[in-house]
GROMACS .gro file of N, CA and C in nm:
model
  390
    1MET      N    1   9.338   9.069  13.913
    1MET     CA    2   9.472   9.141  13.951
    1MET      C    3   9.529   9.248  13.844
    2GLY      N    4   9.536   9.338  13.951
    2GLY     CA    5   9.519   9.541  13.809
    2GLY      C    6   9.694   9.586  13.853
    3GLY      N    7   9.745   9.671  13.785
    3GLY     CA    8   9.812   9.807  13.804
    3GLY      C    9   9.926   9.697  13.766
    4MET      N   10  10.074   9.694  13.902
    4MET     CA   11  10.268   9.637  13.845
    4MET      C   12  10.212   9.551  13.900
    5MET      N   13  10.105   9.452  13.976
    5MET     CA   14  10.099   9.311  13.962
    5MET      C   15  10.064   9.259  13.879
    6GLY      N   16   9.946   9.335  13.748
    6GLY     CA   17   9.924   9.237  13.696
    6GLY      C   18  10.006   9.196  13.588
    7MET      N   19   9.994   9.358  13.513
    7MET     CA   20  10.069   9.394  13.416
    7MET      C   21  10.282   9.270  13.463
    8CYS      N   22  10.326   9.220  13.596
    8CYS     CA   23  10.425   9.192  13.597
    8CYS      C   24  10.392   9.016  13.577
    9GLN      N   25  10.284   8.957  13.655
    9GLN     CA   26  10.248   8.872  13.626
    9GLN      C   27  10.218   8.851  13.431
   10SER      N   28  10.155   8.871  13.362
   10SER     CA   29  10.108   8.854  13.220
   10SER      C   30  10.265   8.853  13.174
   11MET      N   31  10.388   8.947  13.225
   11MET     CA   32  10.516   8.922  13.120
   11MET      C   33  10.560   8.802  13.193
   12MET      N   34  10.553   8.767  13.307
   12MET     CA   35  10.685   8.642  13.388
   12MET      C   36  10.558   8.571  13.325
   13ASN      N   37  10.401   8.556  13.319
   13ASN     CA   38  10.383   8.436  13.217
   13ASN      C   39  10.406   8.421  13.039
   14SER      N   40  10.412   8.522  12.935
   14SER     CA   41  10.489   8.471  12.869
   14SER      C   42  10.572   8.469  12.777
   15ILE      N   43  10.580   8.394  12.687
   15ILE     CA   44  10.699   8.360  12.538
   15ILE      C   45  10.841   8.479  12.529
   16PRO      N   46  10.899   8.476  12.517
   16PRO     CA   47  11.008   8.612  12.490
   16PRO      C   48  10.954   8.612  12.341
   17GLN      N   49  10.920   8.784  12.264
   17GLN     CA   50  10.841   8.683  12.163
   17GLN      C   51  11.005   8.752  12.019
   18ASP      N   52  11.121   8.784  12.055
   18ASP     CA   53  11.211   8.791  11.979
   18ASP      C   54  11.272   8.683  11.979
   19VAL      N   55  11.301   8.697  12.146
   19VAL     CA   56  11.427   8.564  12.115
   19VAL      C   57  11.422   8.401  12.201
   20VAL      N   58  11.502   8.390  12.216
   20VAL     CA   59  11.483   8.259  12.306
   20VAL      C   60  11.597   8.193  12.381
   21ILE      N   61  11.631   8.234  12.559
   21ILE     CA   62  11.676   8.233  12.636
   21ILE      C   63  11.673   8.095  12.688
   22LYS      N   64  11.830   8.033  12.703
   22LYS     CA   65  11.847   7.965  12.733
   22LYS      C   66  11.976   7.961  12.859
   23THR      N   67  11.936   7.890  12.924
   23THR     CA   68  12.073   7.889  13.088
   23THR      C   69  12.152   7.749  12.976
   24THR      N   70  12.291   7.832  12.996
   24THR     CA   71  12.472   7.728  12.992
   24THR      C   72  12.493   7.644  13.076
   25SER      N   73  12.497   7.692  13.188
   25SER     CA   74  12.583   7.657  13.309
   25SER      C   75  12.502   7.575  13.450
   26SER      N   76  12.527   7.632  13.516
   26SER     CA   77  12.462   7.481  13.604
   26SER      C   78  12.361   7.585  13.686
   27GLN      N   79  12.227   7.561  13.741
   27GLN     CA   80  12.153   7.674  13.866
   27GLN      C   81  12.203   7.643  13.968
   28VAL      N   82  12.329   7.647  14.026
   28VAL     CA   83  12.296   7.609  14.177
   28VAL      C   84  12.421   7.654  14.170
   29ALA      N   85  12.422   7.725  14.328
   29ALA     CA   86  12.517   7.828  14.352
   29ALA      C   87  12.553   7.829  14.557
   30ASN      N   88  12.649   7.773  14.567
   30ASN     CA   89  12.701   7.806  14.736
   30ASN      C   90  12.684   7.965  14.833
   31VAL      N   91  12.666   7.976  14.874
   31VAL     CA   92  12.627   8.078  14.974
   31VAL      C   93  12.785   8.117  14.988
   32GLY      N   94  12.763   8.212  14.999
   32GLY     CA   95  12.847   8.329  14.994
   32GLY      C   96  12.986   8.299  14.874
   33GLU      N   97  12.952   8.196  14.800
   33GLU     CA   98  13.110   8.235  14.679
   33GLU      C   99  12.997   8.262  14.602
   34GLU      N  100  13.172   8.309  14.499
   34GLU     CA  101  13.056   8.433  14.420
   34GLU      C  102  13.038   8.282  14.255
   35SER      N  103  12.924   8.289  14.229
   35SER     CA  104  12.886   8.223  14.112
   35SER      C  105  12.861   8.262  13.945
   36THR      N  106  12.900   8.238  13.851
   36THR     CA  107  12.953   8.247  13.709
   36THR      C  108  12.804   8.191  13.603
   37PHE      N  109  12.686   8.284  13.610
   37PHE     CA  110  12.629   8.150  13.525
   37PHE      C  111  12.569   8.247  13.398
   38THR      N  112  12.619   8.078  13.293
   38THR     CA  113  12.623   8.129  13.118
   38THR      C  114  12.438   8.150  13.075
   39LEU      N  115  12.378   8.221  12.962
   39LEU     CA  116  12.303   8.285  12.933
   39LEU      C  117  12.338   8.242  12.807
   40PHE      N  118  12.255   8.158  12.717
   40PHE     CA  119  12.314   8.181  12.483
   40PHE      C  120  12.158   8.228  12.501
   41VAL      N  121  12.176   8.308  12.415
   41VAL     CA  122  12.008   8.425  12.320
   41VAL      C  123  12.064   8.382  12.234
   42THR      N  124  11.973   8.339  12.118
   42THR     CA  125  11.926   8.379  12.007
   42THR      C  126  11.859   8.424  11.968
   43ASP      N  127  11.774   8.411  11.813
   43ASP     CA  128  11.639   8.499  11.768
   43ASP      C  129  11.619   8.395  11.742
   44LYS      N  130  11.491   8.383  11.744
   44LYS     CA  131  11.367   8.275  11.704
   44LYS      C  132  11.357   8.156  11.600
   45LYS      N  133  11.537   8.229  11.493
   45LYS     CA  134  11.530   8.122  11.408
   45LYS      C  135  11.676   8.064  11.468
   46GLY      N  136  11.719   8.085  11.584
   46GLY     CA  137  11.831   7.988  11.705
   46GLY      C  138  11.946   8.036  11.625
   47GLU      N  139  11.927   8.204  11.557
   47GLU     CA  140  12.108   8.190  11.535
   47GLU      C  141  12.152   8.310  11.626
   48PRO      N  142  12.264   8.259  11.658
   48PRO     CA  143  12.354   8.311  11.828
   48PRO      C  144  12.316   8.515  11.811
   49LEU      N  145  12.265   8.608  11.901
   49LEU     CA  146  12.238   8.698  11.883
   49LEU      C  147  12.369   8.756  12.002
   50ASP      N  148  12.473   8.779  11.904
   50ASP     CA  149  12.617   8.907  11.998
   50ASP      C  150  12.569   9.046  11.993
   51ASN      N  151  12.451   9.053  11.980
   51ASN     CA  152  12.483   9.240  11.982
   51ASN      C  153  12.360   9.270  12.059
   52ALA      N  154  12.313   9.171  12.186
   52ALA     CA  155  12.174   9.219  12.235
   52ALA      C  156  12.258   9.294  12.380
   53ASP      N  157  12.164   9.321  12.431
   53ASP     CA  158  12.160   9.403  12.532
   53ASP      C  159  12.112   9.343  12.633
   54VAL      N  160  12.178   9.207  12.659
   54VAL     CA  161  12.110   9.160  12.815
   54VAL      C  162  12.187   9.197  12.920
   55ILE      N  163  12.029   9.252  13.029
   55ILE     CA  164  12.021   9.254  13.180
   55ILE      C  165  11.852   9.203  13.200
   56LEU      N  166  11.893   9.224  13.354
   56LEU     CA  167  11.913   9.101  13.477
   56LEU      C  168  11.888   9.148  13.638
   57HIS      N  169  11.818   9.112  13.702
   57HIS     CA  170  11.764   9.131  13.843
   57HIS      C  171  11.789   8.999  13.880
   58ILE      N  172  11.873   9.010  13.998
   58ILE     CA  173  11.840   8.887  14.115
   58ILE      C  174  11.795   8.916  14.179
   59GLU      N  175  11.667   8.832  14.264
   59GLU     CA  176  11.596   8.906  14.421
   59GLU      C  177  11.591   8.727  14.465
   60TYR      N  178  11.564   8.738  14.578
   60TYR     CA  179  11.597   8.625  14.627
   60TYR      C  180  11.407   8.602  14.725
   61GLY      N  181  11.380   8.489  14.670
   61GLY     CA  182  11.259   8.433  14.691
   61GLY      C  183  11.176   8.413  14.495
   62ALA      N  184  11.093   8.318  14.550
   62ALA     CA  185  11.071   8.283  14.327
   62ALA      C  186  10.986   8.394  14.319
   63PRO      N  187  10.960   8.347  14.161
   63PRO     CA  188  10.846   8.546  14.146
   63PRO      C  189  10.807   8.544  14.172
   64MET      N  190  10.727   8.669  14.172
   64MET     CA  191  10.567   8.729  14.187
   64MET      C  192  10.574   8.725  14.403
   65GLU      N  193  10.688   8.645  14.438
   65GLU     CA  194  10.706   8.660  14.571
   65GLU      C  195  10.717   8.794  14.681
   66SER      N  196  10.795   8.891  14.638
   66SER     CA  197  10.830   9.006  14.676
   66SER      C  198  10.818   9.111  14.650
   67MET      N  199  10.703   9.102  14.549
   67MET     CA  200  10.663   9.179  14.393
   67MET      C  201  10.584   9.289  14.494
   68ASP      N  202  10.500   9.177  14.598
   68ASP     CA  203  10.346   9.300  14.697
   68ASP      C  204  10.359   9.499  14.686
   69ASN      N  205  10.497   9.497  14.736
   69ASN     CA  206  10.505   9.609  14.759
   69ASN      C  207  10.666   9.685  14.674
   70MET      N  208  10.682   9.624  14.557
   70MET     CA  209  10.786   9.745  14.486
   70MET      C  210  10.730   9.773  14.366
   71SER      N  211  10.719   9.903  14.357
   71SER     CA  212  10.751   9.972  14.249
   71SER      C  213  10.850   9.951  14.120
   72MET      N  214  10.858  10.016  13.989
   72MET     CA  215  10.860   9.995  13.848
   72MET      C  216  11.030  10.034  13.912
   73MET      N  217  11.008  10.146  13.947
   73MET     CA  218  11.168  10.212  14.009
   73MET      C  219  11.251  10.143  14.070
   74ASP      N  220  11.232  10.030  14.165
   74ASP     CA  221  11.257   9.943  14.249
   74ASP      C  222  11.330   9.834  14.217
   75MET      N  223  11.245   9.787  14.139
   75MET     CA  224  11.265   9.684  14.035
   75MET      C  225  11.367   9.778  13.933
   76MET      N  226  11.387   9.805  13.843
   76MET     CA  227  11.496   9.827  13.738
   76MET      C  228  11.615   9.881  13.845
   77GLY      N  229  11.603   9.948  13.971
   77GLY     CA  230  11.719  10.004  14.024
   77GLY      C  231  11.813   9.823  14.075
   78GLY      N  232  11.774   9.775  13.986
   78GLY     CA  233  11.937   9.680  14.130
   78GLY      C  234  11.983   9.574  13.932
   79MET      N  235  11.946   9.663  13.817
   79MET     CA  236  11.968   9.620  13.714
   79MET      C  237  12.075   9.582  13.682
   80ILE      N  238  12.126   9.427  13.602
   80ILE     CA  239  12.261   9.448  13.566
   80ILE      C  240  12.347   9.385  13.476
   81GLN      N  241  12.415   9.436  13.427
   81GLN     CA  242  12.451   9.375  13.290
   81GLN      C  243  12.556   9.303  13.247
   82ALA      N  244  12.448   9.136  13.184
   82ALA     CA  245  12.551   9.066  13.105
   82ALA      C  246  12.662   9.103  13.085
   83GLU      N  247  12.779   9.018  13.045
   83GLU     CA  248  12.899   9.045  12.971
   83GLU      C  249  12.902   8.985  12.871
   84ASN      N  250  12.850   9.030  12.710
   84ASN     CA  251  12.945   8.969  12.631
   84ASN      C  252  13.071   8.883  12.614
   85ILE      N  253  13.035   8.752  12.624
   85ILE     CA  254  13.148   8.643  12.593
   85ILE      C  255  13.146   8.582  12.385
   86GLY      N  256  13.104   8.696  12.317
   86GLY     CA  257  13.082   8.643  12.230
   86GLY      C  258  13.002   8.479  12.185
   87SER      N  259  13.019   8.449  12.058
   87SER     CA  260  12.896   8.399  12.017
   87SER      C  261  12.717   8.336  12.092
   88GLY      N  262  12.681   8.466  12.094
   88GLY     CA  263  12.564   8.466  12.156
   88GLY      C  264  12.496   8.401  12.299
   89GLN      N  265  12.649   8.462  12.380
   89GLN     CA  266  12.727   8.400  12.495
   89GLN      C  267  12.747   8.497  12.616
   90TYR      N  268  12.612   8.446  12.744
   90TYR     CA  269  12.619   8.622  12.845
   90TYR      C  270  12.661   8.538  12.939
   91GLN      N  271  12.731   8.614  13.038
   91GLN     CA  272  12.766   8.572  13.186
   91GLN      C  273  12.763   8.742  13.255
   92VAL      N  274  12.655   8.622  13.393
   92VAL     CA  275  12.661   8.736  13.465
   92VAL      C  276  12.728   8.628  13.656
   93LYS      N  277  12.813   8.730  13.684
   93LYS     CA  278  12.873   8.648  13.821
   93LYS      C  279  12.690   8.745  13.959
   94PHE      N  280  12.745   8.600  14.043
   94PHE     CA  281  12.656   8.664  14.194
   94PHE      C  282  12.665   8.521  14.255
   95THR      N  283  12.722   8.681  14.429
   95THR     CA  284  12.711   8.547  14.533
   95THR      C  285  12.541   8.571  14.646
   96PRO      N  286  12.503   8.454  14.619
   96PRO     CA  287  12.397   8.464  14.778
   96PRO      C  288  12.467   8.504  14.804
   97THR      N  289  12.358   8.523  14.919
   97THR     CA  290  12.351   8.556  15.042
   97THR      C  291  12.315   8.498  15.233
   98GLU      N  292  12.231   8.369  15.118
   98GLU     CA  293  12.104   8.275  15.218
   98GLU      C  294  12.111   8.214  15.065
   99LYS      N  295  12.060   8.093  15.230
   99LYS     CA  296  12.050   7.933  15.104
   99LYS      C  297  11.844   7.993  15.053
  100GLY      N  298  11.891   7.952  14.988
  100GLY     CA  299  11.712   7.878  14.946
  100GLY      C  300  11.706   7.935  14.719
  101TYR      N  301  11.552   7.969  14.747
  101TYR     CA  302  11.564   8.011  14.589
  101TYR      C  303  11.555   8.130  14.502
  102TYR      N  304  11.588   8.136  14.427
  102TYR     CA  305  11.652   8.329  14.420
  102TYR      C  306  11.593   8.339  14.261
  103THR      N  307  11.561   8.426  14.214
  103THR     CA  308  11.449   8.432  14.052
  103THR      C  309  11.605   8.533  13.976
  104MET      N  310  11.601   8.504  13.865
  104MET     CA  311  11.665   8.574  13.814
  104MET      C  312  11.595   8.546  13.669
  105HIS      N  313  11.576   8.744  13.707
  105HIS     CA  314  11.486   8.801  13.569
  105HIS      C  315  11.539   8.838  13.493
  106THR      N  316  11.603   8.784  13.380
  106THR     CA  317  11.603   8.815  13.216
  106THR      C  318  11.585   8.847  13.139
  107HIS      N  319  11.608   9.047  13.086
  107HIS     CA  320  11.536   9.057  12.988
  107HIS      C  321  11.647   9.117  12.853
  108ALA      N  322  11.644   9.106  12.734
  108ALA     CA  323  11.716   9.031  12.637
  108ALA      C  324  11.622   9.144  12.549
  109ILE      N  325  11.751   9.241  12.477
  109ILE     CA  326  11.671   9.351  12.426
  109ILE      C  327  11.771   9.408  12.244
  110PRO      N  328  11.681   9.287  12.167
  110PRO     CA  329  11.811   9.309  12.035
  110PRO      C  330  11.821   9.433  12.006
  111GLN      N  331  11.965   9.376  11.912
  111GLN     CA  332  11.982   9.485  11.860
  111GLN      C  333  11.849   9.598  11.706
  112GLY      N  334  11.893   9.784  11.751
  112GLY     CA  335  11.787   9.774  11.707
  112GLY      C  336  11.657   9.785  11.758
  113LYS      N  337  11.630   9.708  11.826
  113LYS     CA  338  11.450   9.740  11.895
  113LYS      C  339  11.507   9.859  12.055
  114SER      N  340  11.393   9.849  12.090
  114SER     CA  341  11.388   9.977  12.152
  114SER      C  342  11.453   9.959  12.321
  115MET      N  343  11.460   9.995  12.350
  115MET     CA  344  11.422   9.956  12.555
  115MET      C  345  11.259   9.905  12.568
  116MET      N  346  11.199   9.987  12.557
  116MET     CA  347  11.094   9.903  12.530
  116MET      C  348  11.094   9.725  12.567
  117SER      N  349  11.132   9.721  12.442
  117SER     CA  350  11.117   9.544  12.383
  117SER      C  351  11.152   9.430  12.536
  118MET      N  352  11.223   9.473  12.593
  118MET     CA  353  11.293   9.480  12.782
  118MET      C  354  11.134   9.335  12.770
  119MET      N  355  11.043   9.392  12.786
  119MET     CA  356  10.908   9.342  12.861
  119MET      C  357  10.856   9.264  12.792
  120ASN      N  358  10.886   9.228  12.693
  120ASN     CA  359  10.880   9.138  12.563
  120ASN      C  360  10.946   9.066  12.537
  121ASN      N  361  11.029   9.065  12.656
  121ASN     CA  362  11.150   8.927  12.604
  121ASN      C  363  11.175   8.910  12.741
  122HIS      N  364  11.154   8.875  12.833
  122HIS     CA  365  11.196   8.836  12.882
  122HIS      C  366  11.184   8.717  12.916
  123MET      N  367  11.246   8.638  13.060
  123MET     CA  368  11.272   8.468  13.106
  123MET      C  369  11.290   8.482  13.260
  124ASP      N  370  11.198   8.428  13.325
  124ASP     CA  371  11.261   8.368  13.474
  124ASP      C  372  11.364   8.257  13.476
  125ILE      N  373  11.460   8.312  13.539
  125ILE     CA  374  11.484   8.194  13.614
  125ILE      C  375  11.528   8.145  13.717
  126GLY      N  376  11.601   8.033  13.785
  126GLY     CA  377  11.568   7.978  13.879
  126GLY      C  378  11.699   7.970  13.924
  127ILE      N  379  11.773   7.971  14.033
  127ILE     CA  380  11.888   7.974  14.082
  127ILE      C  381  11.868   7.901  14.197
  128ILE      N  382  11.964   7.801  14.216
  128ILE     CA  383  11.933   7.760  14.409
  128ILE      C  384  12.049   7.818  14.440
  129ALA      N  385  11.986   7.802  14.575
  129ALA     CA  386  12.160   7.840  14.642
  129ALA      C  387  12.172   7.740  14.841
  130ARG      N  388  12.323   7.684  14.842
  130ARG     CA  389  12.330   7.580  14.886
  130ARG      C  390  12.383   7.645  14.979
   0.00000   0.00000   0.00000
């Protein structure tokens, strides 16, 4: 596996290097209704990161399912910023358009780290829409 597909597969199979990303809200949403998802981001020592840049992309399907014809620009185009609500918690709102599985590709960039660190601090989170 080479190129974009290989890089993405490698990134999705690795553990974030500088952070821990956890969901603290339900990962089930209703089609056509706005849902709020809350993420808890800490450093590796468990200290909440209030100053991280948390960005994500939500796509329909399981990880890698729709990657075949995507470029890096396609993936970056749909990125959204999670809202920092304090104490290491970040929220994002999402309205699923159809039933099924969605993947929330989540990246946390700690303060002082470059934008490139997002590739090393990535976690895929599943969302079920019913």
